[in-house]
CSV table of C-alpha atoms in Angstrom, one decimal:
chain,number,residue,atom,x,y,z
A,1,UNK,CA,-24.4,-42.3,18.3
A,2,UNK,CA,-26.2,-46.2,17.8
A,3,UNK,CA,-28.0,-46.5,15.3
A,4,UNK,CA,-31.9,-48.0,15.9
A,5,UNK,CA,-32.0,-51.6,14.0
A,6,UNK,CA,-35.4,-51.0,12.4
A,7,UNK,CA,-33.2,-48.1,10.2
A,8,UNK,CA,-30.4,-49.4,9.6
A,9,UNK,CA,-30.5,-52.5,8.1
A,10,UNK,CA,-27.1,-53.3,6.4
A,11,UNK,CA,-27.0,-56.6,5.6
A,12,UNK,CA,-31.1,-57.6,4.5
A,13,UNK,CA,-32.9,-61.1,3.0
A,14,UNK,CA,-34.7,-61.1,0.0
A,15,UNK,CA,-38.0,-62.5,0.2
A,16,UNK,CA,-39.6,-64.2,-2.5
A,17,UNK,CA,-41.6,-61.6,-4.5
A,18,UNK,CA,-45.3,-62.1,-3.5
A,19,UNK,CA,-47.8,-62.3,-6.7
A,20,UNK,CA,-50.7,-60.0,-7.2
A,21,UNK,CA,-53.7,-60.1,-5.2
A,22,UNK,CA,-57.1,-61.0,-7.3
A,23,UNK,CA,-58.4,-58.7,-9.5
A,24,UNK,CA,-61.6,-58.0,-6.8
A,25,UNK,CA,-59.4,-57.6,-3.8
A,26,UNK,CA,-57.7,-54.6,-6.3
A,27,UNK,CA,-60.5,-53.4,-6.8
A,28,UNK,CA,-61.6,-53.3,-3.4
A,29,UNK,CA,-58.2,-51.9,-1.9
A,30,UNK,CA,-58.5,-49.1,-4.1
A,31,UNK,CA,-55.0,-48.1,-4.2
A,32,UNK,CA,-53.1,-45.5,-6.2
A,33,UNK,CA,-50.1,-47.0,-7.6
A,34,UNK,CA,-46.8,-44.0,-7.6
A,35,UNK,CA,-46.8,-42.2,-10.1
A,36,UNK,CA,-43.9,-43.4,-13.0
A,37,UNK,CA,-41.5,-40.2,-13.7
A,38,UNK,CA,-38.1,-38.6,-15.1
A,39,UNK,CA,-34.9,-40.7,-14.1
A,40,UNK,CA,-33.1,-37.4,-15.0
A,41,UNK,CA,-29.5,-36.4,-15.8
A,42,UNK,CA,-27.9,-37.5,-12.6
A,43,UNK,CA,-28.4,-40.9,-12.0
A,44,UNK,CA,-25.2,-42.2,-10.6
A,45,UNK,CA,-22.4,-43.1,-14.1
A,46,UNK,CA,-20.6,-45.4,-11.4
A,47,UNK,CA,-21.4,-46.4,-7.8
A,48,UNK,CA,-19.4,-45.2,-5.1
A,49,UNK,CA,-17.5,-47.6,-2.7
A,50,UNK,CA,-20.4,-47.7,-0.1
A,51,UNK,CA,-23.6,-48.0,-1.3
A,52,UNK,CA,-25.7,-48.8,1.8
A,53,UNK,CA,-28.5,-47.3,3.1
A,54,UNK,CA,-27.2,-44.5,5.5
A,55,UNK,CA,-26.0,-42.3,3.2
A,56,UNK,CA,-25.2,-39.3,5.7
A,57,UNK,CA,-21.9,-41.2,6.8
A,58,UNK,CA,-19.9,-42.6,4.3
A,59,UNK,CA,-17.6,-46.1,5.5
A,60,UNK,CA,-13.9,-44.6,6.5
A,61,UNK,CA,-15.3,-41.0,6.9
A,62,UNK,CA,-15.4,-39.4,10.5
A,63,UNK,CA,-17.4,-36.7,9.4
A,64,UNK,CA,-21.2,-36.8,8.8
A,65,UNK,CA,-22.7,-35.2,5.5
A,66,UNK,CA,-24.0,-31.4,5.6
A,67,UNK,CA,-27.4,-30.7,6.2
A,68,UNK,CA,-30.6,-32.1,8.4
A,69,UNK,CA,-30.5,-35.5,8.5
A,70,UNK,CA,-34.3,-37.3,6.7
A,71,UNK,CA,-34.8,-40.8,8.3
A,72,UNK,CA,-37.3,-42.5,5.4
A,73,UNK,CA,-39.2,-45.2,5.5
A,74,UNK,CA,-42.0,-47.4,4.5
A,75,UNK,CA,-43.1,-50.3,2.4
A,76,UNK,CA,-43.1,-51.8,-1.0
A,77,UNK,CA,-46.8,-52.9,-2.0
A,78,UNK,CA,-48.6,-54.0,-5.0
A,79,UNK,CA,-52.1,-51.7,-5.5
A,80,UNK,CA,-54.1,-55.0,-3.1
A,81,UNK,CA,-51.3,-53.5,-0.1
A,82,UNK,CA,-49.8,-57.3,-0.6
A,83,UNK,CA,-46.0,-57.0,0.1
A,84,UNK,CA,-43.7,-56.8,-2.3
A,85,UNK,CA,-40.5,-58.8,-0.7
A,86,UNK,CA,-37.3,-59.1,-2.2
A,87,UNK,CA,-37.8,-55.9,-4.1
A,88,UNK,CA,-34.8,-53.7,-4.4
A,89,UNK,CA,-35.2,-49.9,-3.8
A,90,UNK,CA,-32.2,-46.8,-4.1
A,91,UNK,CA,-32.4,-43.6,-4.2
A,92,UNK,CA,-30.2,-40.9,-5.0
A,93,UNK,CA,-30.3,-37.3,-4.2
A,94,UNK,CA,-27.9,-33.9,-4.6
A,95,UNK,CA,-26.0,-33.0,-0.9
A,96,UNK,CA,-27.2,-29.9,1.2
A,97,UNK,CA,-25.4,-26.9,-1.5
A,98,UNK,CA,-27.6,-28.9,-4.1
A,99,UNK,CA,-24.8,-30.1,-6.2
A,100,UNK,CA,-25.2,-34.3,-7.3
A,101,UNK,CA,-22.4,-36.7,-7.4
A,102,UNK,CA,-21.9,-37.2,-11.7
A,103,UNK,CA,-19.7,-35.7,-14.2
A,104,UNK,CA,-22.2,-33.7,-16.0
A,105,UNK,CA,-22.8,-32.1,-12.6
A,106,UNK,CA,-21.2,-28.1,-12.6
A,107,UNK,CA,-19.3,-27.1,-9.9
A,108,UNK,CA,-18.7,-31.1,-8.8
A,109,UNK,CA,-15.6,-29.9,-6.9
A,110,UNK,CA,-17.8,-28.0,-4.4
A,111,UNK,CA,-19.1,-31.2,-3.6
A,112,UNK,CA,-19.6,-32.7,0.0
A,113,UNK,CA,-17.4,-35.8,-0.1
A,114,UNK,CA,-18.8,-37.0,3.6
A,115,UNK,CA,-22.4,-37.6,1.6
A,116,UNK,CA,-23.0,-40.7,0.0
A,117,UNK,CA,-25.3,-39.2,-2.6
A,118,UNK,CA,-26.5,-43.0,-3.2
A,119,UNK,CA,-27.6,-45.6,-1.7
A,120,UNK,CA,-29.8,-48.8,-2.3
A,121,UNK,CA,-31.2,-51.9,-0.3
A,122,UNK,CA,-33.4,-55.3,-0.7
A,123,UNK,CA,-37.1,-55.2,1.3
A,124,UNK,CA,-37.2,-57.5,3.8
A,125,UNK,CA,-39.8,-60.1,3.2
A,126,UNK,CA,-43.1,-57.6,4.9
A,127,UNK,CA,-41.5,-55.3,1.9
A,128,UNK,CA,-39.7,-52.4,4.6
A,129,UNK,CA,-37.5,-50.5,3.3
A,130,UNK,CA,-35.6,-47.5,5.2
A,131,UNK,CA,-32.9,-44.9,4.7
A,132,UNK,CA,-31.2,-42.1,6.4
A,133,UNK,CA,-30.6,-39.7,4.3
A,134,UNK,CA,-30.7,-36.3,3.9
A,135,UNK,CA,-33.9,-33.7,3.8
A,136,UNK,CA,-33.9,-32.5,0.0
A,137,UNK,CA,-33.0,-28.6,-0.8
A,138,UNK,CA,-33.9,-26.6,-3.9
A,139,UNK,CA,-31.2,-26.4,-6.7
A,140,UNK,CA,-32.2,-24.0,-9.7
A,141,UNK,CA,-34.9,-25.7,-11.9
A,142,UNK,CA,-36.4,-27.8,-9.3
A,143,UNK,CA,-38.2,-27.7,-6.5
A,144,UNK,CA,-36.4,-30.2,-3.1
A,145,UNK,CA,-36.3,-33.8,-3.9
A,146,UNK,CA,-35.7,-37.4,-3.7
A,147,UNK,CA,-35.2,-39.5,-6.6
A,148,UNK,CA,-36.3,-43.4,-6.4
A,149,UNK,CA,-35.8,-46.6,-9.0
A,150,UNK,CA,-37.9,-50.0,-7.9
A,151,UNK,CA,-37.3,-53.3,-8.6
A,152,UNK,CA,-39.4,-56.2,-8.5
A,153,UNK,CA,-38.2,-59.7,-7.1
A,154,UNK,CA,-40.8,-60.3,-10.3
A,155,UNK,CA,-39.0,-57.8,-12.9
A,156,UNK,CA,-41.5,-54.9,-12.7
A,157,UNK,CA,-39.7,-51.3,-12.8
A,158,UNK,CA,-40.5,-47.8,-10.7
A,159,UNK,CA,-38.8,-45.0,-11.5
A,160,UNK,CA,-40.1,-42.1,-9.7
A,161,UNK,CA,-39.5,-38.7,-7.1
A,162,UNK,CA,-40.4,-38.1,-3.6
A,163,UNK,CA,-41.0,-34.0,-2.4
A,164,UNK,CA,-41.5,-32.0,0.8
A,165,UNK,CA,-45.2,-31.5,1.1
A,166,UNK,CA,-46.3,-28.1,1.4
A,167,UNK,CA,-43.1,-27.0,-0.2
A,168,UNK,CA,-43.2,-23.6,-3.1
A,169,UNK,CA,-41.8,-24.6,-5.2
A,170,UNK,CA,-43.2,-28.4,-5.7
A,171,UNK,CA,-46.4,-26.5,-8.2
A,172,UNK,CA,-43.3,-24.5,-9.7
A,173,UNK,CA,-42.0,-27.4,-11.2
A,174,UNK,CA,-43.5,-28.8,-14.1
A,175,UNK,CA,-42.2,-32.7,-13.0
A,176,UNK,CA,-43.9,-32.4,-9.9
A,177,UNK,CA,-47.2,-31.1,-11.6
A,178,UNK,CA,-46.9,-33.8,-14.2
A,179,UNK,CA,-46.9,-36.7,-11.8
A,180,UNK,CA,-50.2,-35.4,-9.9
A,181,UNK,CA,-52.8,-35.6,-12.6
A,182,UNK,CA,-54.4,-38.1,-10.9
A,183,UNK,CA,-56.4,-37.8,-8.2
A,184,UNK,CA,-54.2,-40.1,-5.4
A,185,UNK,CA,-51.1,-39.3,-6.9
A,186,UNK,CA,-50.1,-36.3,-4.8
A,187,UNK,CA,-50.2,-38.7,-1.8
A,188,UNK,CA,-48.1,-41.2,-3.4
A,189,UNK,CA,-45.0,-38.2,-3.7
A,190,UNK,CA,-45.2,-35.4,-1.4
A,191,UNK,CA,-43.7,-36.6,2.3
A,192,UNK,CA,-45.2,-35.3,5.1
A,193,UNK,CA,-42.2,-34.8,7.6
A,194,UNK,CA,-42.1,-35.0,11.4
A,195,UNK,CA,-39.1,-34.4,14.1
A,196,UNK,CA,-37.7,-37.8,14.4
A,197,UNK,CA,-38.8,-38.6,17.9
A,198,UNK,CA,-36.5,-41.0,20.1
A,199,UNK,CA,-33.8,-41.6,16.8
A,200,UNK,CA,-32.1,-38.7,16.3
A,201,UNK,CA,-31.9,-35.2,17.6
A,202,UNK,CA,-32.4,-32.3,14.9
A,203,UNK,CA,-33.4,-35.0,12.3
A,204,UNK,CA,-36.9,-35.4,10.5
A,205,UNK,CA,-38.3,-38.6,9.7
A,206,UNK,CA,-41.1,-39.9,6.7
A,207,UNK,CA,-42.5,-42.8,6.2
A,208,UNK,CA,-43.6,-43.2,2.1
A,209,UNK,CA,-45.7,-46.8,1.5
A,210,UNK,CA,-44.2,-47.2,-2.9
A,211,UNK,CA,-47.0,-48.7,-4.5
A,212,UNK,CA,-45.7,-50.9,-7.7
A,213,UNK,CA,-48.8,-51.3,-10.2
C-alpha cells in the first residue's frame, strides 16, 4: 500500500519556533488552549526501535497491527493561531486489546507486537503533524484515549489526551471531566472521527489542532 505523503513524512525539517503574537491579536483570536492532563502510568519506560509516525506497522515486520486504523493530523499553534514550527509531538496508547507496552502493564505478554504503541515527529514550519495509529479502545477504568506530549522550540511543554467524541465512557472518566471545566476545552480534546476517504479503506480520520498557551 502506498502511503500518502501528507500523512507519512518519515523525516521532517525542524523550523524555527515562532514568537507569540501581540496580546491584542491573541485576545482577538480567542483560542482556548488544549488542557493539560495527566501523563498516566504508561509513558514508555524505554522507546521502541521504531519511533516514527506510523504506529500501525513496525519496521521489519510484515504484519499490521490489529484494530481500526486512525489517521490523526492537525497543527501545533499558539493562542493567536500562529504555527509553532519545530515542535516535537509524541503520542502513545494501548493496542486494540487495551494493553500498553510498559513493564507495569498486566498481561503485557499478550500485547500485539505489530503495534508500535508510541510515535513521535517534528512538525513542519506550518506546525503540521500527522500520525497513522489506531482508533483508541476502552480498557478498565478509562474511556478510549490517546496520550500526547508537545515540546515547542522555545521550551513550552504540554501533556494531554485525546478522546473519541460521543463515546459513552467519556462522561464517566474523571480525567476527561476535569479537563473540560472551561468552555471550549471539550473541542480541544474530543476527536470527531470521519471515514478516511481516499486514504485507506476502512480507516478513520480526525483533525485536531493542539493549542499551546
